[in-house]
Short mmCIF file of C-alpha atoms in Angstrom, two decimals:
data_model
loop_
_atom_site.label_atom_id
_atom_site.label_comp_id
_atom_site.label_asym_id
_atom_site.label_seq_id
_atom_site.Cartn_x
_atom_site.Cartn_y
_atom_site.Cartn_z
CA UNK A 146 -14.52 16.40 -11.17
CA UNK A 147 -12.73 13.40 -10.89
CA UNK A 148 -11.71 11.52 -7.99
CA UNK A 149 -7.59 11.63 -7.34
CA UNK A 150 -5.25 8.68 -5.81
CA UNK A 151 -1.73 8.14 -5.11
CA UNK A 152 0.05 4.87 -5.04
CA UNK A 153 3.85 3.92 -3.74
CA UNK A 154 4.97 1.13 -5.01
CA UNK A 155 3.63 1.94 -8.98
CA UNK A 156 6.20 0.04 -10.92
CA UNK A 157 5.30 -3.38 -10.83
CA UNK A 158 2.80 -6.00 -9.63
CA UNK A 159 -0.27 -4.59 -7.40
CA UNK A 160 0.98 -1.13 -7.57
CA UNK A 161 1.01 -1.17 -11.51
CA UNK A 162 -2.35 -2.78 -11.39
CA UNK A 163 -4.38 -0.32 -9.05
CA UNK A 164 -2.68 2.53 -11.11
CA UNK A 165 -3.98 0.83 -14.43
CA UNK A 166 -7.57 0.27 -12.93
CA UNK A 167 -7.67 3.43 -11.71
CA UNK A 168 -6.68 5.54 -14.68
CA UNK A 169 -8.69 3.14 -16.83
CA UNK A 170 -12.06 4.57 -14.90
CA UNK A 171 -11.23 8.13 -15.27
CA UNK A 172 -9.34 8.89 -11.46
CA UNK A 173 -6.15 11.45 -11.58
CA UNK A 174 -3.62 8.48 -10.56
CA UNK A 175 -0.03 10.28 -8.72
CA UNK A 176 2.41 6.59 -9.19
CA UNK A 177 4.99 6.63 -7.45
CA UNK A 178 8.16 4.54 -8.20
CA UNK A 179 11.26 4.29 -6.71
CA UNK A 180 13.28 3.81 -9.98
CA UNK A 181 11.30 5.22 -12.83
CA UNK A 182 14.34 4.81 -14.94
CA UNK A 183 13.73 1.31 -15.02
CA UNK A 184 10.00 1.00 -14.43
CA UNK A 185 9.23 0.22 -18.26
CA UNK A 186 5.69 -0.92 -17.80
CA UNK A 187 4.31 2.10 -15.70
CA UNK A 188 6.40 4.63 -18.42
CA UNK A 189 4.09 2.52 -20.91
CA UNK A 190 1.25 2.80 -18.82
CA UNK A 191 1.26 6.71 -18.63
CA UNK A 192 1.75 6.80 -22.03
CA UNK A 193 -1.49 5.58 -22.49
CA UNK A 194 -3.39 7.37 -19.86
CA UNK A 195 -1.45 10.57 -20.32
CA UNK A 196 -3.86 12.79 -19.29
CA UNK A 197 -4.61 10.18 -16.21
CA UNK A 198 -1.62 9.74 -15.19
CA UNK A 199 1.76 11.81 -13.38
CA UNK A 200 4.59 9.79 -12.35
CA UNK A 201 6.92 10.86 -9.15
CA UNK A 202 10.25 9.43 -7.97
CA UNK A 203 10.20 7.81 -4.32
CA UNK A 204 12.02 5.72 -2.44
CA UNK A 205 9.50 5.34 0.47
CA UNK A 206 12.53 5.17 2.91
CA UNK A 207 13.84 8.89 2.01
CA UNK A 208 12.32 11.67 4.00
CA UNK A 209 13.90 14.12 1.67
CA UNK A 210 12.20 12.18 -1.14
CA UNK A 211 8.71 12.12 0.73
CA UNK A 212 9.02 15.98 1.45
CA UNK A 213 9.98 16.67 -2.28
CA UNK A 214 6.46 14.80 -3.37
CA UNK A 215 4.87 16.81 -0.93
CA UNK A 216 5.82 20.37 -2.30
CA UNK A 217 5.39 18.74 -5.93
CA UNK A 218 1.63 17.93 -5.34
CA UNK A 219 1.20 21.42 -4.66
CA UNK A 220 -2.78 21.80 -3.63
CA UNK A 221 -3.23 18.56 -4.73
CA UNK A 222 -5.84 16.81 -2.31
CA UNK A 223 -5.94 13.02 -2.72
CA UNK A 224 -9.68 11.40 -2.09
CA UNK A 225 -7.16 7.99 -1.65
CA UNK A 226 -4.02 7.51 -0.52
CA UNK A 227 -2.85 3.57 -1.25
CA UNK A 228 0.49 2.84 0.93
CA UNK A 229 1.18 -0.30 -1.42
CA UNK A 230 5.00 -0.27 -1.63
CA UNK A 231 6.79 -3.07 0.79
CA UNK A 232 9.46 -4.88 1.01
CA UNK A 233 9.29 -9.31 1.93
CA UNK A 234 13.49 -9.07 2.85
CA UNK A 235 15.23 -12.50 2.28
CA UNK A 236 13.09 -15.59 2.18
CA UNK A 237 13.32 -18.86 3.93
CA UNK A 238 15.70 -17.29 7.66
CA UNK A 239 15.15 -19.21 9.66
CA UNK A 240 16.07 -18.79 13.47
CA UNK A 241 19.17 -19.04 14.32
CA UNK A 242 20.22 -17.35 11.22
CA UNK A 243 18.33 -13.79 11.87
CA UNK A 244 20.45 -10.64 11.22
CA UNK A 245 19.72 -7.18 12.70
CA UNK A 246 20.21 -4.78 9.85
CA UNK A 247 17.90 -7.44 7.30
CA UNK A 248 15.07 -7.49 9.73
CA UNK A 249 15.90 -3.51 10.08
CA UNK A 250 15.43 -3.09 6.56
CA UNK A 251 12.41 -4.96 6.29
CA UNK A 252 10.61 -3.08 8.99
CA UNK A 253 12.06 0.43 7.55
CA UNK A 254 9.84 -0.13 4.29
CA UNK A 255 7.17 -2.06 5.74
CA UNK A 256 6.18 -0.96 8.89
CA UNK A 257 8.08 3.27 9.52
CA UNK A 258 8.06 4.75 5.43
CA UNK A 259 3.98 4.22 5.47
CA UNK A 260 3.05 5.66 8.64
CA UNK A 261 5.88 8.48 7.72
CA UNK A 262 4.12 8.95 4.28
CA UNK A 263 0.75 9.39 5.85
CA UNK A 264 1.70 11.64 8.02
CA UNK A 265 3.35 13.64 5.51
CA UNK A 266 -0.02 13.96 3.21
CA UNK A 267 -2.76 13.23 5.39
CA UNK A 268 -4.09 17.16 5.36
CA UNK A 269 -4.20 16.06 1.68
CA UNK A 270 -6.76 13.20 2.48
CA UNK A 271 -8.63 14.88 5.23
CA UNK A 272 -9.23 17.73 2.60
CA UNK A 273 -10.33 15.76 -0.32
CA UNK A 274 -14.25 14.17 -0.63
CA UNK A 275 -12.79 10.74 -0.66
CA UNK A 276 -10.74 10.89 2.63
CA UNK A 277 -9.31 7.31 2.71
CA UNK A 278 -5.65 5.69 3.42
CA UNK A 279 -5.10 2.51 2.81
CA UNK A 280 -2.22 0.14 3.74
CA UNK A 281 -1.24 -3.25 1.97
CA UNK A 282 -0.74 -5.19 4.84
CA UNK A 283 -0.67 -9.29 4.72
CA UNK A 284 -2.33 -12.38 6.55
CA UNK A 285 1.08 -13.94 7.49
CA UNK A 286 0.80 -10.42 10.00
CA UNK A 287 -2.44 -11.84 11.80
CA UNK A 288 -1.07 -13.10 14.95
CA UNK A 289 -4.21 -15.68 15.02
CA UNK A 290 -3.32 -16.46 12.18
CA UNK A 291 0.16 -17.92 12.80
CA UNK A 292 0.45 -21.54 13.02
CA UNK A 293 3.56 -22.41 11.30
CA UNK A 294 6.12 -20.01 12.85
CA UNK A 295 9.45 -18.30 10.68
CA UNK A 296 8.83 -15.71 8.97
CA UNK A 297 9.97 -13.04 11.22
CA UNK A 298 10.98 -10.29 9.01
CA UNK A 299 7.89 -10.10 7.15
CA UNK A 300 5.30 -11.27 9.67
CA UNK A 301 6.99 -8.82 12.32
CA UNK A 302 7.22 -5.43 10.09
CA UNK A 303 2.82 -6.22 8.92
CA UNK A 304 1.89 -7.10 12.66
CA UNK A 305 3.37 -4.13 13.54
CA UNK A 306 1.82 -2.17 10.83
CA UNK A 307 -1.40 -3.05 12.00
CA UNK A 308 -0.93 -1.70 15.08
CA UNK A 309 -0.06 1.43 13.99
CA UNK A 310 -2.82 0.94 11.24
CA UNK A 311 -4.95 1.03 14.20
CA UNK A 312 -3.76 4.22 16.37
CA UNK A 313 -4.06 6.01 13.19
CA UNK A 314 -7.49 5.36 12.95
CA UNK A 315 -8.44 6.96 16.02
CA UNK A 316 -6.28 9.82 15.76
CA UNK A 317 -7.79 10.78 12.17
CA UNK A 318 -11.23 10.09 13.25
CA UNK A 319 -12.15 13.47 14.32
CA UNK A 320 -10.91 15.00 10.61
CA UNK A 321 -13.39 12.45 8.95
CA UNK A 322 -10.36 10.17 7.47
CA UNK A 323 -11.23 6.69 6.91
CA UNK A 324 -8.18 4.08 7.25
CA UNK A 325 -7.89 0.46 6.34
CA UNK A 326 -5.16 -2.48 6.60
CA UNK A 327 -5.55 -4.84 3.63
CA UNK A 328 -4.92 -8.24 2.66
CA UNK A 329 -4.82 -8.92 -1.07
CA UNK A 330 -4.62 -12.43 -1.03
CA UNK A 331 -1.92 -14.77 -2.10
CA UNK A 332 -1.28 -12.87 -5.90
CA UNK A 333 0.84 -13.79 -8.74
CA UNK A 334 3.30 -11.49 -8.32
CA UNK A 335 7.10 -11.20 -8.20
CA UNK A 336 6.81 -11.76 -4.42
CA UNK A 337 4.10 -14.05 -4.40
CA UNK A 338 4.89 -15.88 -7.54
CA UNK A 339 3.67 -18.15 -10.11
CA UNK A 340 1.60 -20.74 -7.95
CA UNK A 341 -0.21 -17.97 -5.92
CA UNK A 342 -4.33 -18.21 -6.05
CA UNK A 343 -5.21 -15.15 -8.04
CA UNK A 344 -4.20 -12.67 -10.59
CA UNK A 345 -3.46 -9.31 -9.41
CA UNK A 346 -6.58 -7.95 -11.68
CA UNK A 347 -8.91 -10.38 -9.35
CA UNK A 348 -7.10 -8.97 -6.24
CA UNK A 349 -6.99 -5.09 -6.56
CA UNK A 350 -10.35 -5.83 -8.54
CA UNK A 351 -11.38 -6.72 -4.82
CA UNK A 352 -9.85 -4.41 -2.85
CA UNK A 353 -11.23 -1.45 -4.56
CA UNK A 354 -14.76 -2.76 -3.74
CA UNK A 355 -13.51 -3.01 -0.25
CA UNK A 356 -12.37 0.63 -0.58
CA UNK A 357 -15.53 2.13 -2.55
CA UNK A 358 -18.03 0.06 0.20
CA UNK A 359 -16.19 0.97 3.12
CA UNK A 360 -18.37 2.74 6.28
CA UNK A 361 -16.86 4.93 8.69
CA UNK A 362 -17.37 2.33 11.44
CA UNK A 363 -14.77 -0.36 9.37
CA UNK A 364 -12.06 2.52 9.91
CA UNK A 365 -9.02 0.98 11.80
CA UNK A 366 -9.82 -2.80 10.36
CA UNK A 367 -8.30 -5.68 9.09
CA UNK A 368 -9.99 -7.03 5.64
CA UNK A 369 -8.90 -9.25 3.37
CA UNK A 370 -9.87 -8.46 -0.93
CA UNK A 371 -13.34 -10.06 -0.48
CA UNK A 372 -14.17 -8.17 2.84
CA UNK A 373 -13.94 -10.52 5.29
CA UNK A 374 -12.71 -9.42 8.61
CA UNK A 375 -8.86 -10.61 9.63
CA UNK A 376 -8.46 -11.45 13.00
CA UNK A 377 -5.36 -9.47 14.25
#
């Protein structure tokens, strides 16, 4: 029997990716999108994996949307649940120049709508053989890590993530549920763009032998696509 995932975030860049890779090895991939109306490479991509692959309409930030995939899954269980939609708000604020409802925004899609998802589907992970979450987090949300300052949209809504990252991990212990924050490294996507280190085939590459090696004792940690330990 094989092993089922869902993805947010499916249209484009690292979401598109992990729900290629995983379709390509045989895994029953749920891709979510929030505009599949527009989302011409992941139509294309369950075209070719049709028996692989069932697309669903979410907007991560809709609770009516979230409920809807919920009765839609049916007795689905998911062995991995990948919280990989987010949301990098406008770039170069500086401070001075913050706004309330942008940094609101950011932390809405970044930091509430994964958490909310989890806790949505989670008896769908804790019932599966696979019983993993994982959440696309980012370095820039390593407080250690911070030596250059700005950034507070972003950097605020992954720190914070993290955190909650971390509570969940402890509170899903006792059903066996593993759960992971992940940095994928600085990819050539849309957000990271055309100068960034590594493709996103090398990064979710990476992170899925993060995923497949993980112990129970990693649950609630902060690794980057090679493995190495973030400091928070």
């Amino acid at each position: 029997m094989s092993e089922t995932v869902l993805i947010t975030g499916a249209g484009r860049g690292l979401g598109l990716e992990f729900a290629y890779q995983y379709a390509r090895d045989g895994w029953k991939v749920h891709a979510c999108c929030r505009d599949l109306t527009h989302a011409e490479d992941l139509l294309a991509l369950e075209a070719r994996f049709p028996d692989q692959i069932d697309l669903h309409t979410l907007d991560v930030n809709k609770d009516g949307q979230i409920k809807a995939l919920d009765r839609v899954l049916g007795d689905t269980t998911l062995d991995l649940l990948i919280n990989n939609a987010g949301y990098y708000g406008p770039k170069g604020v500086a401070f001075g120049s913050l706004e309330r409802e942008l940094w609101r925004q950011v932390l809405e899609t970044n930091t509430l709508s994964p958490i909310m998802l989890a806790q949505a589907l989670y008896p769908r992970v804790a019932a599966s053989q696979g019983k993993t979450i994982a959440f696309l987090s980012s370095k820039v949300g390593s407080i250690t890590d911070n030596s250059s300052g700005g950034g507070y949209y972003y950097r605020s809504s992954k720190t914070a993530l993290n955190q909650a990252v971390k509570s969940l991990s402890i509170d899903l212990e006792g059903a066996g549920v593993k759960v992971l924050a992940l940095h994928p490294g600085w990819v050539q996507t849309d957000m990271g763009g055309p100068n960034a280190l590594i493709t996103a085939e090398e990064s979710v590459r990476g992170m899925r032998t993060v995923l497949e090696n993980m112990e129970p004792n990693q649950s609630g940690t902060f690794l980057d696509y090679m493995g190495n330990l973030i400091e928070w």
